[in-house]
């Protein structure tokens, strides 16, 4: 797009209800001041309330004093500190794999995985609703992207058969819908087709499974079924960055070949230290997972009584699909007036005609807040 066309393009986005704008959110946790108005946040990814935990902030501050604020270089040059190294070992132990590798963000981790495992011109098979970073990763790798019908292992099998692809990639929990991928089915298909299954568990990690190990724990799958496991640290863990876990060969391949690992500054040591503190809380405070699960149940039964269209999701991601982008924006505006931040998610983030309010719940919410949100939704959203 040339810059000369920008004003017309921006006007079109406005017209279609697809214009995106940022809000200034002040404060920490789920009660914040948004554009000057006090409100309860029901759309962030802090499912366990760890971002605002004092122990996490203390670890961050102590490490910033010891190592400075920036890391000063990439992992391969001078940026890999004892905090990063210990965090990698702790993450590997937590998910039960030989090794883990930190990336500066989930977006970069996904670019790195696909670029390291698929060669230029090869085919990568992905769920149609995979996170944008996984879809972009195929393009960056110069690979051919072939998508299959959402959460359909049979459709994935057909695509693998037709293309001979060696890489099958899926979200564990779909970020805009909250549903789980059929990982057992996909793993069986991948094994039969001699294909590597990659799972991005950004939204399952920390939340699902008795131990919080994510979608794989929830579905009782291990490294044999899913050799490449990626998860982000900026969601349930309340920190920042991402990791990939797997065997020695995988991790060494990423270190040698993932350009998004090699050519970017390592996350600050303070972020790694804060993440270690959050991981300890994740392991020791199982109540956070039960708590958010209780609130999910409460939200779902309340929404059902209101006649809202709910998605088949057992996770803290509970989208209320409205369809039309403008309707979703209006409902979101009305919720904000009532003191709740729930952003409207519109195309191209979600398919056309499925604009939604992406409600997310957290262990940090109270029952009263959930009930008040339901009240406000009852007024802002027309029943089905
Ligand atoms: C958030 C997210 C990412 C990107 O992670 P960042 O650390 O925010 O870059 C990747 N995949 C999924 C499924 C996500 O939800």
CSV table of C-alpha atoms and ligand atoms in Angstrom, one decimal:
chain,number,residue,atom,x,y,z
A,1,UNK,CA,0.0,0.0,0.0
A,2,UNK,CA,1.5,3.3,-1.0
A,3,UNK,CA,1.2,6.1,1.6
A,4,UNK,CA,-0.9,8.2,-0.9
A,5,UNK,CA,-3.7,5.6,-0.6
A,6,UNK,CA,-3.6,5.6,3.2
A,7,UNK,CA,-6.3,8.2,3.9
A,8,UNK,CA,-8.8,6.4,1.7
A,9,UNK,CA,-7.9,3.0,3.2
A,10,UNK,CA,-8.3,4.4,6.7
A,11,UNK,CA,-11.7,5.9,5.8
A,12,UNK,CA,-12.8,2.5,4.5
A,13,UNK,CA,-11.8,0.8,7.7
A,14,UNK,CA,-13.9,3.4,9.7
A,15,UNK,CA,-16.8,2.8,7.4
A,16,UNK,CA,-16.7,-1.0,7.9
A,17,UNK,CA,-16.4,-0.8,11.7
A,18,UNK,CA,-12.9,-2.3,11.4
A,19,UNK,CA,-10.9,0.7,12.6
A,20,UNK,CA,-8.6,-0.3,15.5
A,21,UNK,CA,-7.7,2.1,18.2
A,22,UNK,CA,-5.8,1.8,21.4
A,23,UNK,CA,-7.0,2.7,24.9
A,24,UNK,CA,-4.7,3.9,27.6
A,25,UNK,CA,-5.1,1.4,30.5
A,26,UNK,CA,-3.6,2.6,33.7
A,27,UNK,CA,-2.9,0.4,36.8
A,28,UNK,CA,-2.2,-3.2,37.3
A,29,UNK,CA,-4.4,-6.3,37.7
A,30,UNK,CA,-8.1,-6.4,36.7
A,31,UNK,CA,-9.3,-3.2,38.1
A,32,UNK,CA,-7.8,-0.4,36.1
A,33,UNK,CA,-8.4,3.1,34.8
A,34,UNK,CA,-9.2,3.0,31.0
A,35,UNK,CA,-9.2,6.3,29.2
A,36,UNK,CA,-9.8,7.9,32.5
A,37,UNK,CA,-12.7,5.6,33.6
A,38,UNK,CA,-12.4,3.0,36.4
A,39,UNK,CA,-13.3,-0.4,35.1
A,40,UNK,CA,-12.9,-4.1,35.5
A,41,UNK,CA,-10.9,-5.7,32.7
A,42,UNK,CA,-12.5,-8.8,31.3
A,43,UNK,CA,-10.3,-9.3,28.2
A,44,UNK,CA,-6.7,-9.7,29.1
A,45,UNK,CA,-4.8,-13.0,29.2
A,46,UNK,CA,-3.8,-12.9,32.8
A,47,UNK,CA,-5.8,-15.9,33.7
A,48,UNK,CA,-4.2,-16.6,37.1
A,49,UNK,CA,-3.7,-13.1,38.4
A,50,UNK,CA,0.1,-13.5,38.5
A,51,UNK,CA,1.2,-10.4,36.6
A,52,UNK,CA,0.3,-8.3,39.6
A,53,UNK,CA,1.7,-10.7,42.3
A,54,UNK,CA,4.1,-8.9,44.6
A,55,UNK,CA,6.6,-11.9,44.6
A,56,UNK,CA,6.8,-11.6,40.8
A,57,UNK,CA,7.4,-7.9,40.9
A,58,UNK,CA,10.0,-8.3,43.7
A,59,UNK,CA,11.9,-10.8,41.7
A,60,UNK,CA,11.8,-8.5,38.7
A,61,UNK,CA,13.2,-5.5,40.7
A,62,UNK,CA,15.9,-7.5,42.4
A,63,UNK,CA,17.1,-8.9,39.1
A,64,UNK,CA,17.0,-5.5,37.4
A,65,UNK,CA,19.3,-4.1,40.1
A,66,UNK,CA,21.7,-7.0,39.6
A,67,UNK,CA,21.7,-7.4,35.8
A,68,UNK,CA,20.4,-4.0,34.6
A,69,UNK,CA,17.2,-3.3,32.7
A,70,UNK,CA,18.3,-4.4,29.2
A,71,UNK,CA,20.0,-7.6,28.3
A,72,UNK,CA,22.5,-5.9,26.0
A,73,UNK,CA,22.6,-8.6,23.3
A,74,UNK,CA,21.2,-11.7,21.8
A,75,UNK,CA,21.4,-15.0,23.6
A,76,UNK,CA,24.2,-16.1,21.3
A,77,UNK,CA,26.3,-13.0,21.9
A,78,UNK,CA,26.1,-11.7,25.5
A,79,UNK,CA,22.5,-11.7,26.6
A,80,UNK,CA,22.1,-15.2,28.1
A,81,UNK,CA,22.3,-14.8,31.9
A,82,UNK,CA,22.1,-17.3,34.7
A,83,UNK,CA,18.4,-16.2,35.1
A,84,UNK,CA,17.6,-17.2,31.5
A,85,UNK,CA,19.5,-20.4,31.9
A,86,UNK,CA,17.8,-21.4,35.1
A,87,UNK,CA,14.4,-20.5,33.7
A,88,UNK,CA,15.0,-22.8,30.7
A,89,UNK,CA,15.9,-25.7,32.9
A,90,UNK,CA,12.9,-25.1,35.1
A,91,UNK,CA,10.5,-24.8,32.2
A,92,UNK,CA,11.9,-28.0,30.7
A,93,UNK,CA,11.5,-29.9,34.0
A,94,UNK,CA,8.0,-28.4,34.4
A,95,UNK,CA,6.8,-29.8,31.1
A,96,UNK,CA,8.8,-32.9,31.4
A,97,UNK,CA,11.1,-32.5,28.4
A,98,UNK,CA,14.9,-32.7,28.1
A,99,UNK,CA,15.3,-29.0,27.1
A,100,UNK,CA,13.5,-25.7,26.6
A,101,UNK,CA,14.6,-22.6,24.7
A,102,UNK,CA,13.5,-19.0,25.5
A,103,UNK,CA,12.3,-16.7,22.8
A,104,UNK,CA,11.8,-12.9,23.2
A,105,UNK,CA,8.1,-13.3,22.2
A,106,UNK,CA,5.6,-15.9,21.1
A,107,UNK,CA,5.4,-14.4,17.7
A,108,UNK,CA,9.2,-14.8,17.3
A,109,UNK,CA,9.1,-18.4,18.7
A,110,UNK,CA,6.6,-19.4,16.0
A,111,UNK,CA,8.5,-17.7,13.2
A,112,UNK,CA,11.6,-19.6,14.5
A,113,UNK,CA,10.0,-23.0,14.8
A,114,UNK,CA,8.5,-23.1,11.3
A,115,UNK,CA,11.6,-21.5,9.6
A,116,UNK,CA,13.9,-24.1,11.4
A,117,UNK,CA,11.7,-27.1,10.6
A,118,UNK,CA,10.3,-26.4,7.1
A,119,UNK,CA,12.5,-25.6,4.1
A,120,UNK,CA,11.7,-23.1,1.5
A,121,UNK,CA,9.0,-24.4,-0.9
A,122,UNK,CA,7.9,-27.2,1.5
A,123,UNK,CA,4.3,-27.4,2.7
A,124,UNK,CA,3.1,-26.6,6.2
A,125,UNK,CA,-0.4,-27.8,7.2
A,126,UNK,CA,-2.2,-25.7,9.7
A,127,UNK,CA,-5.6,-25.3,11.4
A,128,UNK,CA,-7.6,-22.5,9.7
A,129,UNK,CA,-8.0,-20.7,13.0
A,130,UNK,CA,-4.4,-20.9,14.1
A,131,UNK,CA,-2.9,-17.8,15.7
A,132,UNK,CA,-1.7,-15.2,13.1
A,133,UNK,CA,1.9,-15.7,14.1
A,134,UNK,CA,1.7,-19.4,13.0
A,135,UNK,CA,0.2,-18.5,9.7
A,136,UNK,CA,2.7,-15.7,9.1
A,137,UNK,CA,5.5,-18.1,10.1
A,138,UNK,CA,4.8,-20.2,7.0
A,139,UNK,CA,5.1,-17.1,4.8
A,140,UNK,CA,8.3,-15.9,6.5
A,141,UNK,CA,9.8,-19.4,6.0
A,142,UNK,CA,8.9,-19.3,2.3
A,143,UNK,CA,6.8,-22.4,2.8
A,144,UNK,CA,3.5,-23.1,1.2
A,145,UNK,CA,0.6,-22.8,3.7
A,146,UNK,CA,-2.2,-25.3,3.4
A,147,UNK,CA,-5.1,-24.9,5.9
A,148,UNK,CA,-7.6,-27.4,7.1
A,149,UNK,CA,-11.1,-27.1,8.5
A,150,UNK,CA,-11.0,-25.9,12.1
A,151,UNK,CA,-10.4,-28.7,14.7
A,152,UNK,CA,-10.9,-31.4,12.1
A,153,UNK,CA,-8.2,-34.2,12.3
A,154,UNK,CA,-9.8,-35.9,9.3
A,155,UNK,CA,-9.4,-32.8,7.2
A,156,UNK,CA,-5.8,-32.4,8.4
A,157,UNK,CA,-5.1,-36.1,7.4
A,158,UNK,CA,-6.5,-35.4,3.9
A,159,UNK,CA,-4.3,-32.3,3.5
A,160,UNK,CA,-1.2,-34.2,4.7
A,161,UNK,CA,-2.0,-37.0,2.2
A,162,UNK,CA,-2.5,-34.6,-0.7
A,163,UNK,CA,0.6,-32.5,0.0
A,164,UNK,CA,3.1,-34.9,1.6
A,165,UNK,CA,3.8,-32.1,4.2
A,166,UNK,CA,6.2,-32.9,7.0
A,167,UNK,CA,4.9,-30.3,9.5
A,168,UNK,CA,1.4,-30.1,11.1
A,169,UNK,CA,0.8,-27.1,13.3
A,170,UNK,CA,-2.0,-26.2,15.6
A,171,UNK,CA,-3.0,-24.0,18.6
A,172,UNK,CA,-3.6,-26.1,21.7
A,173,UNK,CA,-6.3,-23.8,22.8
A,174,UNK,CA,-7.6,-21.5,20.1
A,175,UNK,CA,-7.0,-17.9,21.1
A,176,UNK,CA,-10.2,-16.3,19.9
A,177,UNK,CA,-12.6,-19.3,20.6
A,178,UNK,CA,-11.2,-21.0,23.7
A,179,UNK,CA,-11.8,-24.5,22.4
A,180,UNK,CA,-9.2,-27.3,22.5
A,181,UNK,CA,-7.6,-28.7,19.4
A,182,UNK,CA,-8.3,-32.5,18.9
A,183,UNK,CA,-4.7,-33.2,19.8
A,184,UNK,CA,-5.1,-37.0,20.2
A,185,UNK,CA,-6.6,-37.2,16.7
A,186,UNK,CA,-4.0,-34.9,15.2
A,187,UNK,CA,-1.2,-36.8,16.9
A,188,UNK,CA,-2.5,-40.1,15.4
A,189,UNK,CA,-2.7,-38.6,12.0
A,190,UNK,CA,0.8,-37.1,12.3
A,191,UNK,CA,2.3,-40.4,13.4
A,192,UNK,CA,0.6,-42.3,10.5
A,193,UNK,CA,1.8,-39.7,8.0
A,194,UNK,CA,5.3,-39.4,9.4
A,195,UNK,CA,4.8,-35.7,10.1
A,196,UNK,CA,6.0,-33.6,13.0
A,197,UNK,CA,3.2,-32.2,15.2
A,198,UNK,CA,3.8,-28.7,16.6
A,199,UNK,CA,1.5,-27.4,19.3
A,200,UNK,CA,1.3,-23.7,20.3
A,201,UNK,CA,-0.2,-23.8,23.8
A,202,UNK,CA,-0.1,-20.1,24.6
A,203,UNK,CA,-3.6,-20.3,26.2
A,204,UNK,CA,-3.5,-23.8,27.7
A,205,UNK,CA,-0.2,-23.4,29.5
A,206,UNK,CA,-0.7,-22.7,33.2
A,207,UNK,CA,-4.4,-23.1,33.1
A,208,UNK,CA,-5.2,-26.7,31.9
A,209,UNK,CA,-4.3,-30.0,33.5
A,210,UNK,CA,-4.1,-30.7,37.2
A,211,UNK,CA,-0.5,-29.4,37.3
A,212,UNK,CA,-1.1,-26.5,34.9
A,213,UNK,CA,1.1,-28.0,32.2
A,214,UNK,CA,-1.5,-27.2,29.6
A,215,UNK,CA,-3.5,-28.9,26.8
A,216,UNK,CA,-1.2,-31.9,26.6
A,217,UNK,CA,-1.6,-32.7,30.3
A,218,UNK,CA,-5.3,-32.2,30.0
A,219,UNK,CA,-5.5,-34.7,27.1
A,220,UNK,CA,-2.8,-37.0,28.5
A,221,UNK,CA,-0.3,-36.6,25.7
A,222,UNK,CA,3.4,-36.5,25.8
A,223,UNK,CA,6.6,-35.8,23.8
A,224,UNK,CA,6.0,-39.0,21.6
A,225,UNK,CA,2.7,-37.5,20.3
A,226,UNK,CA,3.7,-33.8,20.3
A,227,UNK,CA,7.5,-33.5,19.9
A,228,UNK,CA,7.4,-29.7,19.5
A,229,UNK,CA,5.7,-27.8,22.3
A,230,UNK,CA,5.6,-24.0,22.4
A,231,UNK,CA,4.0,-21.8,25.0
A,232,UNK,CA,4.0,-18.1,25.8
A,233,UNK,CA,5.0,-16.6,29.2
A,234,UNK,CA,2.9,-13.4,28.8
A,235,UNK,CA,-0.5,-15.0,29.3
A,236,UNK,CA,-1.3,-17.2,32.4
A,237,UNK,CA,2.2,-16.7,33.7
A,238,UNK,CA,1.7,-12.9,33.7
A,239,UNK,CA,5.3,-12.2,32.4
A,240,UNK,CA,6.7,-11.9,28.9
A,241,UNK,CA,8.3,-14.0,26.2
A,242,UNK,CA,7.9,-17.6,25.2
A,243,UNK,CA,9.6,-20.9,25.1
A,244,UNK,CA,9.8,-24.1,23.0
A,245,UNK,CA,10.3,-27.4,24.7
A,246,UNK,CA,11.5,-30.7,23.2
A,247,UNK,CA,14.5,-32.9,22.8
A,248,UNK,CA,18.2,-32.0,22.3
A,249,UNK,CA,18.0,-32.2,18.5
A,250,UNK,CA,15.0,-29.8,18.3
A,251,UNK,CA,16.5,-27.2,20.6
A,252,UNK,CA,20.0,-27.3,19.0
A,253,UNK,CA,18.3,-27.0,15.6
A,254,UNK,CA,16.5,-23.9,16.8
A,255,UNK,CA,19.6,-22.4,18.2
A,256,UNK,CA,21.5,-22.9,14.9
A,257,UNK,CA,18.7,-22.1,12.4
A,258,UNK,CA,15.9,-20.0,13.9
A,259,UNK,CA,16.7,-16.4,12.7
A,260,UNK,CA,14.1,-15.0,15.1
A,261,UNK,CA,16.2,-16.5,17.9
A,262,UNK,CA,19.6,-15.5,16.6
A,263,UNK,CA,18.9,-12.0,15.4
A,264,UNK,CA,17.0,-10.4,18.3
A,265,UNK,CA,17.9,-9.1,21.7
A,266,UNK,CA,17.4,-11.6,24.6
A,267,UNK,CA,14.6,-10.6,27.0
A,268,UNK,CA,15.9,-8.8,30.0
A,269,UNK,CA,17.2,-11.0,32.8
A,270,UNK,CA,14.7,-9.3,35.1
A,271,UNK,CA,11.9,-10.7,33.0
A,272,UNK,CA,13.4,-14.2,33.3
A,273,UNK,CA,13.6,-13.8,37.1
A,274,UNK,CA,10.0,-12.6,37.3
A,275,UNK,CA,8.9,-15.6,35.2
A,276,UNK,CA,10.8,-18.0,37.5
A,277,UNK,CA,8.8,-16.5,40.4
A,278,UNK,CA,5.6,-16.8,38.5
A,279,UNK,CA,6.4,-20.5,37.6
A,280,UNK,CA,6.9,-21.2,41.3
A,281,UNK,CA,3.5,-19.8,42.1
A,282,UNK,CA,2.0,-21.7,39.2
A,283,UNK,CA,3.3,-24.9,40.7
A,284,UNK,CA,2.5,-24.2,44.3
A,285,UNK,CA,-0.9,-22.5,44.1
A,286,UNK,CA,-3.2,-24.9,42.4
A,287,UNK,CA,-6.1,-22.9,43.9
A,288,UNK,CA,-5.6,-20.4,41.1
A,289,UNK,CA,-6.6,-22.9,38.5
A,290,UNK,CA,-9.6,-24.2,40.4
A,291,UNK,CA,-10.7,-20.6,41.1
A,292,UNK,CA,-10.7,-19.6,37.5
A,293,UNK,CA,-12.5,-22.8,36.5
A,294,UNK,CA,-15.2,-22.0,39.1
A,295,UNK,CA,-15.6,-18.5,37.6
A,296,UNK,CA,-15.8,-20.0,34.1
A,297,UNK,CA,-18.7,-22.2,35.2
A,298,UNK,CA,-20.4,-19.3,36.9
A,299,UNK,CA,-20.1,-17.2,33.8
A,300,UNK,CA,-21.3,-19.9,31.5
A,301,UNK,CA,-24.4,-20.7,33.5
A,302,UNK,CA,-25.2,-17.0,33.9
A,303,UNK,CA,-24.8,-16.4,30.1
A,304,UNK,CA,-26.9,-19.4,29.4
A,305,UNK,CA,-29.8,-18.0,31.5
A,306,UNK,CA,-29.4,-14.7,29.6
A,307,UNK,CA,-29.7,-16.6,26.3
A,308,UNK,CA,-26.3,-15.5,25.1
A,309,UNK,CA,-24.6,-17.5,22.3
A,310,UNK,CA,-21.7,-19.2,24.0
A,311,UNK,CA,-18.9,-21.1,22.4
A,312,UNK,CA,-18.0,-24.7,23.3
A,313,UNK,CA,-15.1,-23.7,25.6
A,314,UNK,CA,-14.0,-25.0,28.9
A,315,UNK,CA,-11.2,-22.5,29.2
A,316,UNK,CA,-11.1,-18.9,30.5
A,317,UNK,CA,-11.7,-17.7,26.9
A,318,UNK,CA,-15.4,-17.3,26.6
A,319,UNK,CA,-16.3,-15.4,23.4
A,320,UNK,CA,-19.8,-14.0,22.9
A,321,UNK,CA,-20.2,-14.0,19.1
A,322,UNK,CA,-22.3,-11.1,17.7
A,323,UNK,CA,-21.5,-11.5,14.0
A,324,UNK,CA,-21.5,-8.0,12.8
A,325,UNK,CA,-18.3,-5.9,13.5
A,326,UNK,CA,-20.2,-2.7,14.2
A,327,UNK,CA,-22.6,-4.5,16.6
A,328,UNK,CA,-19.6,-5.9,18.5
A,329,UNK,CA,-18.0,-2.4,18.7
A,330,UNK,CA,-21.3,-0.9,20.0
A,331,UNK,CA,-21.7,-3.6,22.6
A,332,UNK,CA,-18.1,-3.1,23.7
A,333,UNK,CA,-18.7,0.6,24.0
A,334,UNK,CA,-21.8,0.0,26.1
A,335,UNK,CA,-19.9,-2.3,28.4
A,336,UNK,CA,-17.2,0.3,28.9
A,337,UNK,CA,-19.8,2.8,29.9
A,338,UNK,CA,-21.0,0.3,32.5
A,339,UNK,CA,-17.4,-0.1,33.8
A,340,UNK,CA,-16.2,-3.2,32.0
A,341,UNK,CA,-13.4,-3.4,29.4
A,342,UNK,CA,-14.2,-6.2,26.9
A,343,UNK,CA,-12.7,-5.4,23.5
A,344,UNK,CA,-14.5,-6.2,20.3
A,345,UNK,CA,-12.6,-8.7,18.2
A,346,UNK,CA,-13.2,-8.3,14.5
A,347,UNK,CA,-12.0,-9.5,11.1
A,348,UNK,CA,-9.3,-10.2,10.1
A,349,UNK,CA,-8.4,-11.4,13.6
A,350,UNK,CA,-11.5,-13.7,13.3
A,351,UNK,CA,-13.4,-14.8,10.2
A,352,UNK,CA,-15.9,-12.4,8.5
A,353,UNK,CA,-19.3,-12.5,10.2
A,354,UNK,CA,-18.0,-13.7,13.5
A,355,UNK,CA,-17.1,-10.5,15.3
A,356,UNK,CA,-17.3,-11.0,19.0
A,357,UNK,CA,-16.7,-9.9,22.5
A,358,UNK,CA,-13.8,-12.0,23.7
A,359,UNK,CA,-14.6,-12.3,27.4
A,360,UNK,CA,-11.8,-13.7,29.5
A,361,UNK,CA,-11.9,-14.7,33.1
A,362,UNK,CA,-9.2,-14.7,35.7
A,363,UNK,CA,-8.6,-16.1,39.2
A,364,UNK,CA,-8.2,-12.5,40.2
A,365,UNK,CA,-11.9,-11.7,39.4
A,366,UNK,CA,-14.5,-11.8,42.2
A,367,UNK,CA,-17.9,-13.5,41.9
A,368,UNK,CA,-19.6,-10.1,42.2
A,369,UNK,CA,-17.6,-8.8,39.3
A,370,UNK,CA,-18.6,-11.8,37.1
A,371,UNK,CA,-22.3,-11.3,38.1
A,372,UNK,CA,-22.1,-7.6,37.3
A,373,UNK,CA,-20.5,-8.3,33.9
A,374,UNK,CA,-23.3,-10.7,33.2
A,375,UNK,CA,-25.9,-8.0,34.1
A,376,UNK,CA,-24.2,-5.6,31.8
A,377,UNK,CA,-24.0,-8.1,29.0
A,378,UNK,CA,-27.7,-8.8,29.4
A,379,UNK,CA,-28.3,-5.1,28.6
A,380,UNK,CA,-25.6,-4.7,25.9
A,381,UNK,CA,-26.1,-7.8,23.9
A,382,UNK,CA,-29.4,-8.9,22.3
A,383,UNK,CA,-30.3,-12.5,23.3
A,384,UNK,CA,-30.2,-15.1,20.6
B,1,LIG,C1,-0.3,-14.5,22.1
B,1,LIG,C2,-0.1,-15.6,21.2
B,1,LIG,C3,1.1,-15.7,20.5
B,1,LIG,C4,2.1,-14.6,20.5
B,1,LIG,O1,2.8,-14.5,21.7
B,1,LIG,P1,3.5,-13.1,22.1
B,1,LIG,O2,4.4,-13.5,23.2
B,1,LIG,O3,2.4,-12.2,22.5
B,1,LIG,O4,4.2,-12.6,20.9
B,1,LIG,C5,1.3,-16.9,19.8
B,1,LIG,N1,0.4,-17.8,19.7
B,1,LIG,C6,-0.8,-17.8,20.3
B,1,LIG,C7,-1.8,-18.9,20.2
B,1,LIG,C8,-1.1,-16.6,21.1
B,1,LIG,O5,-2.2,-16.5,21.7
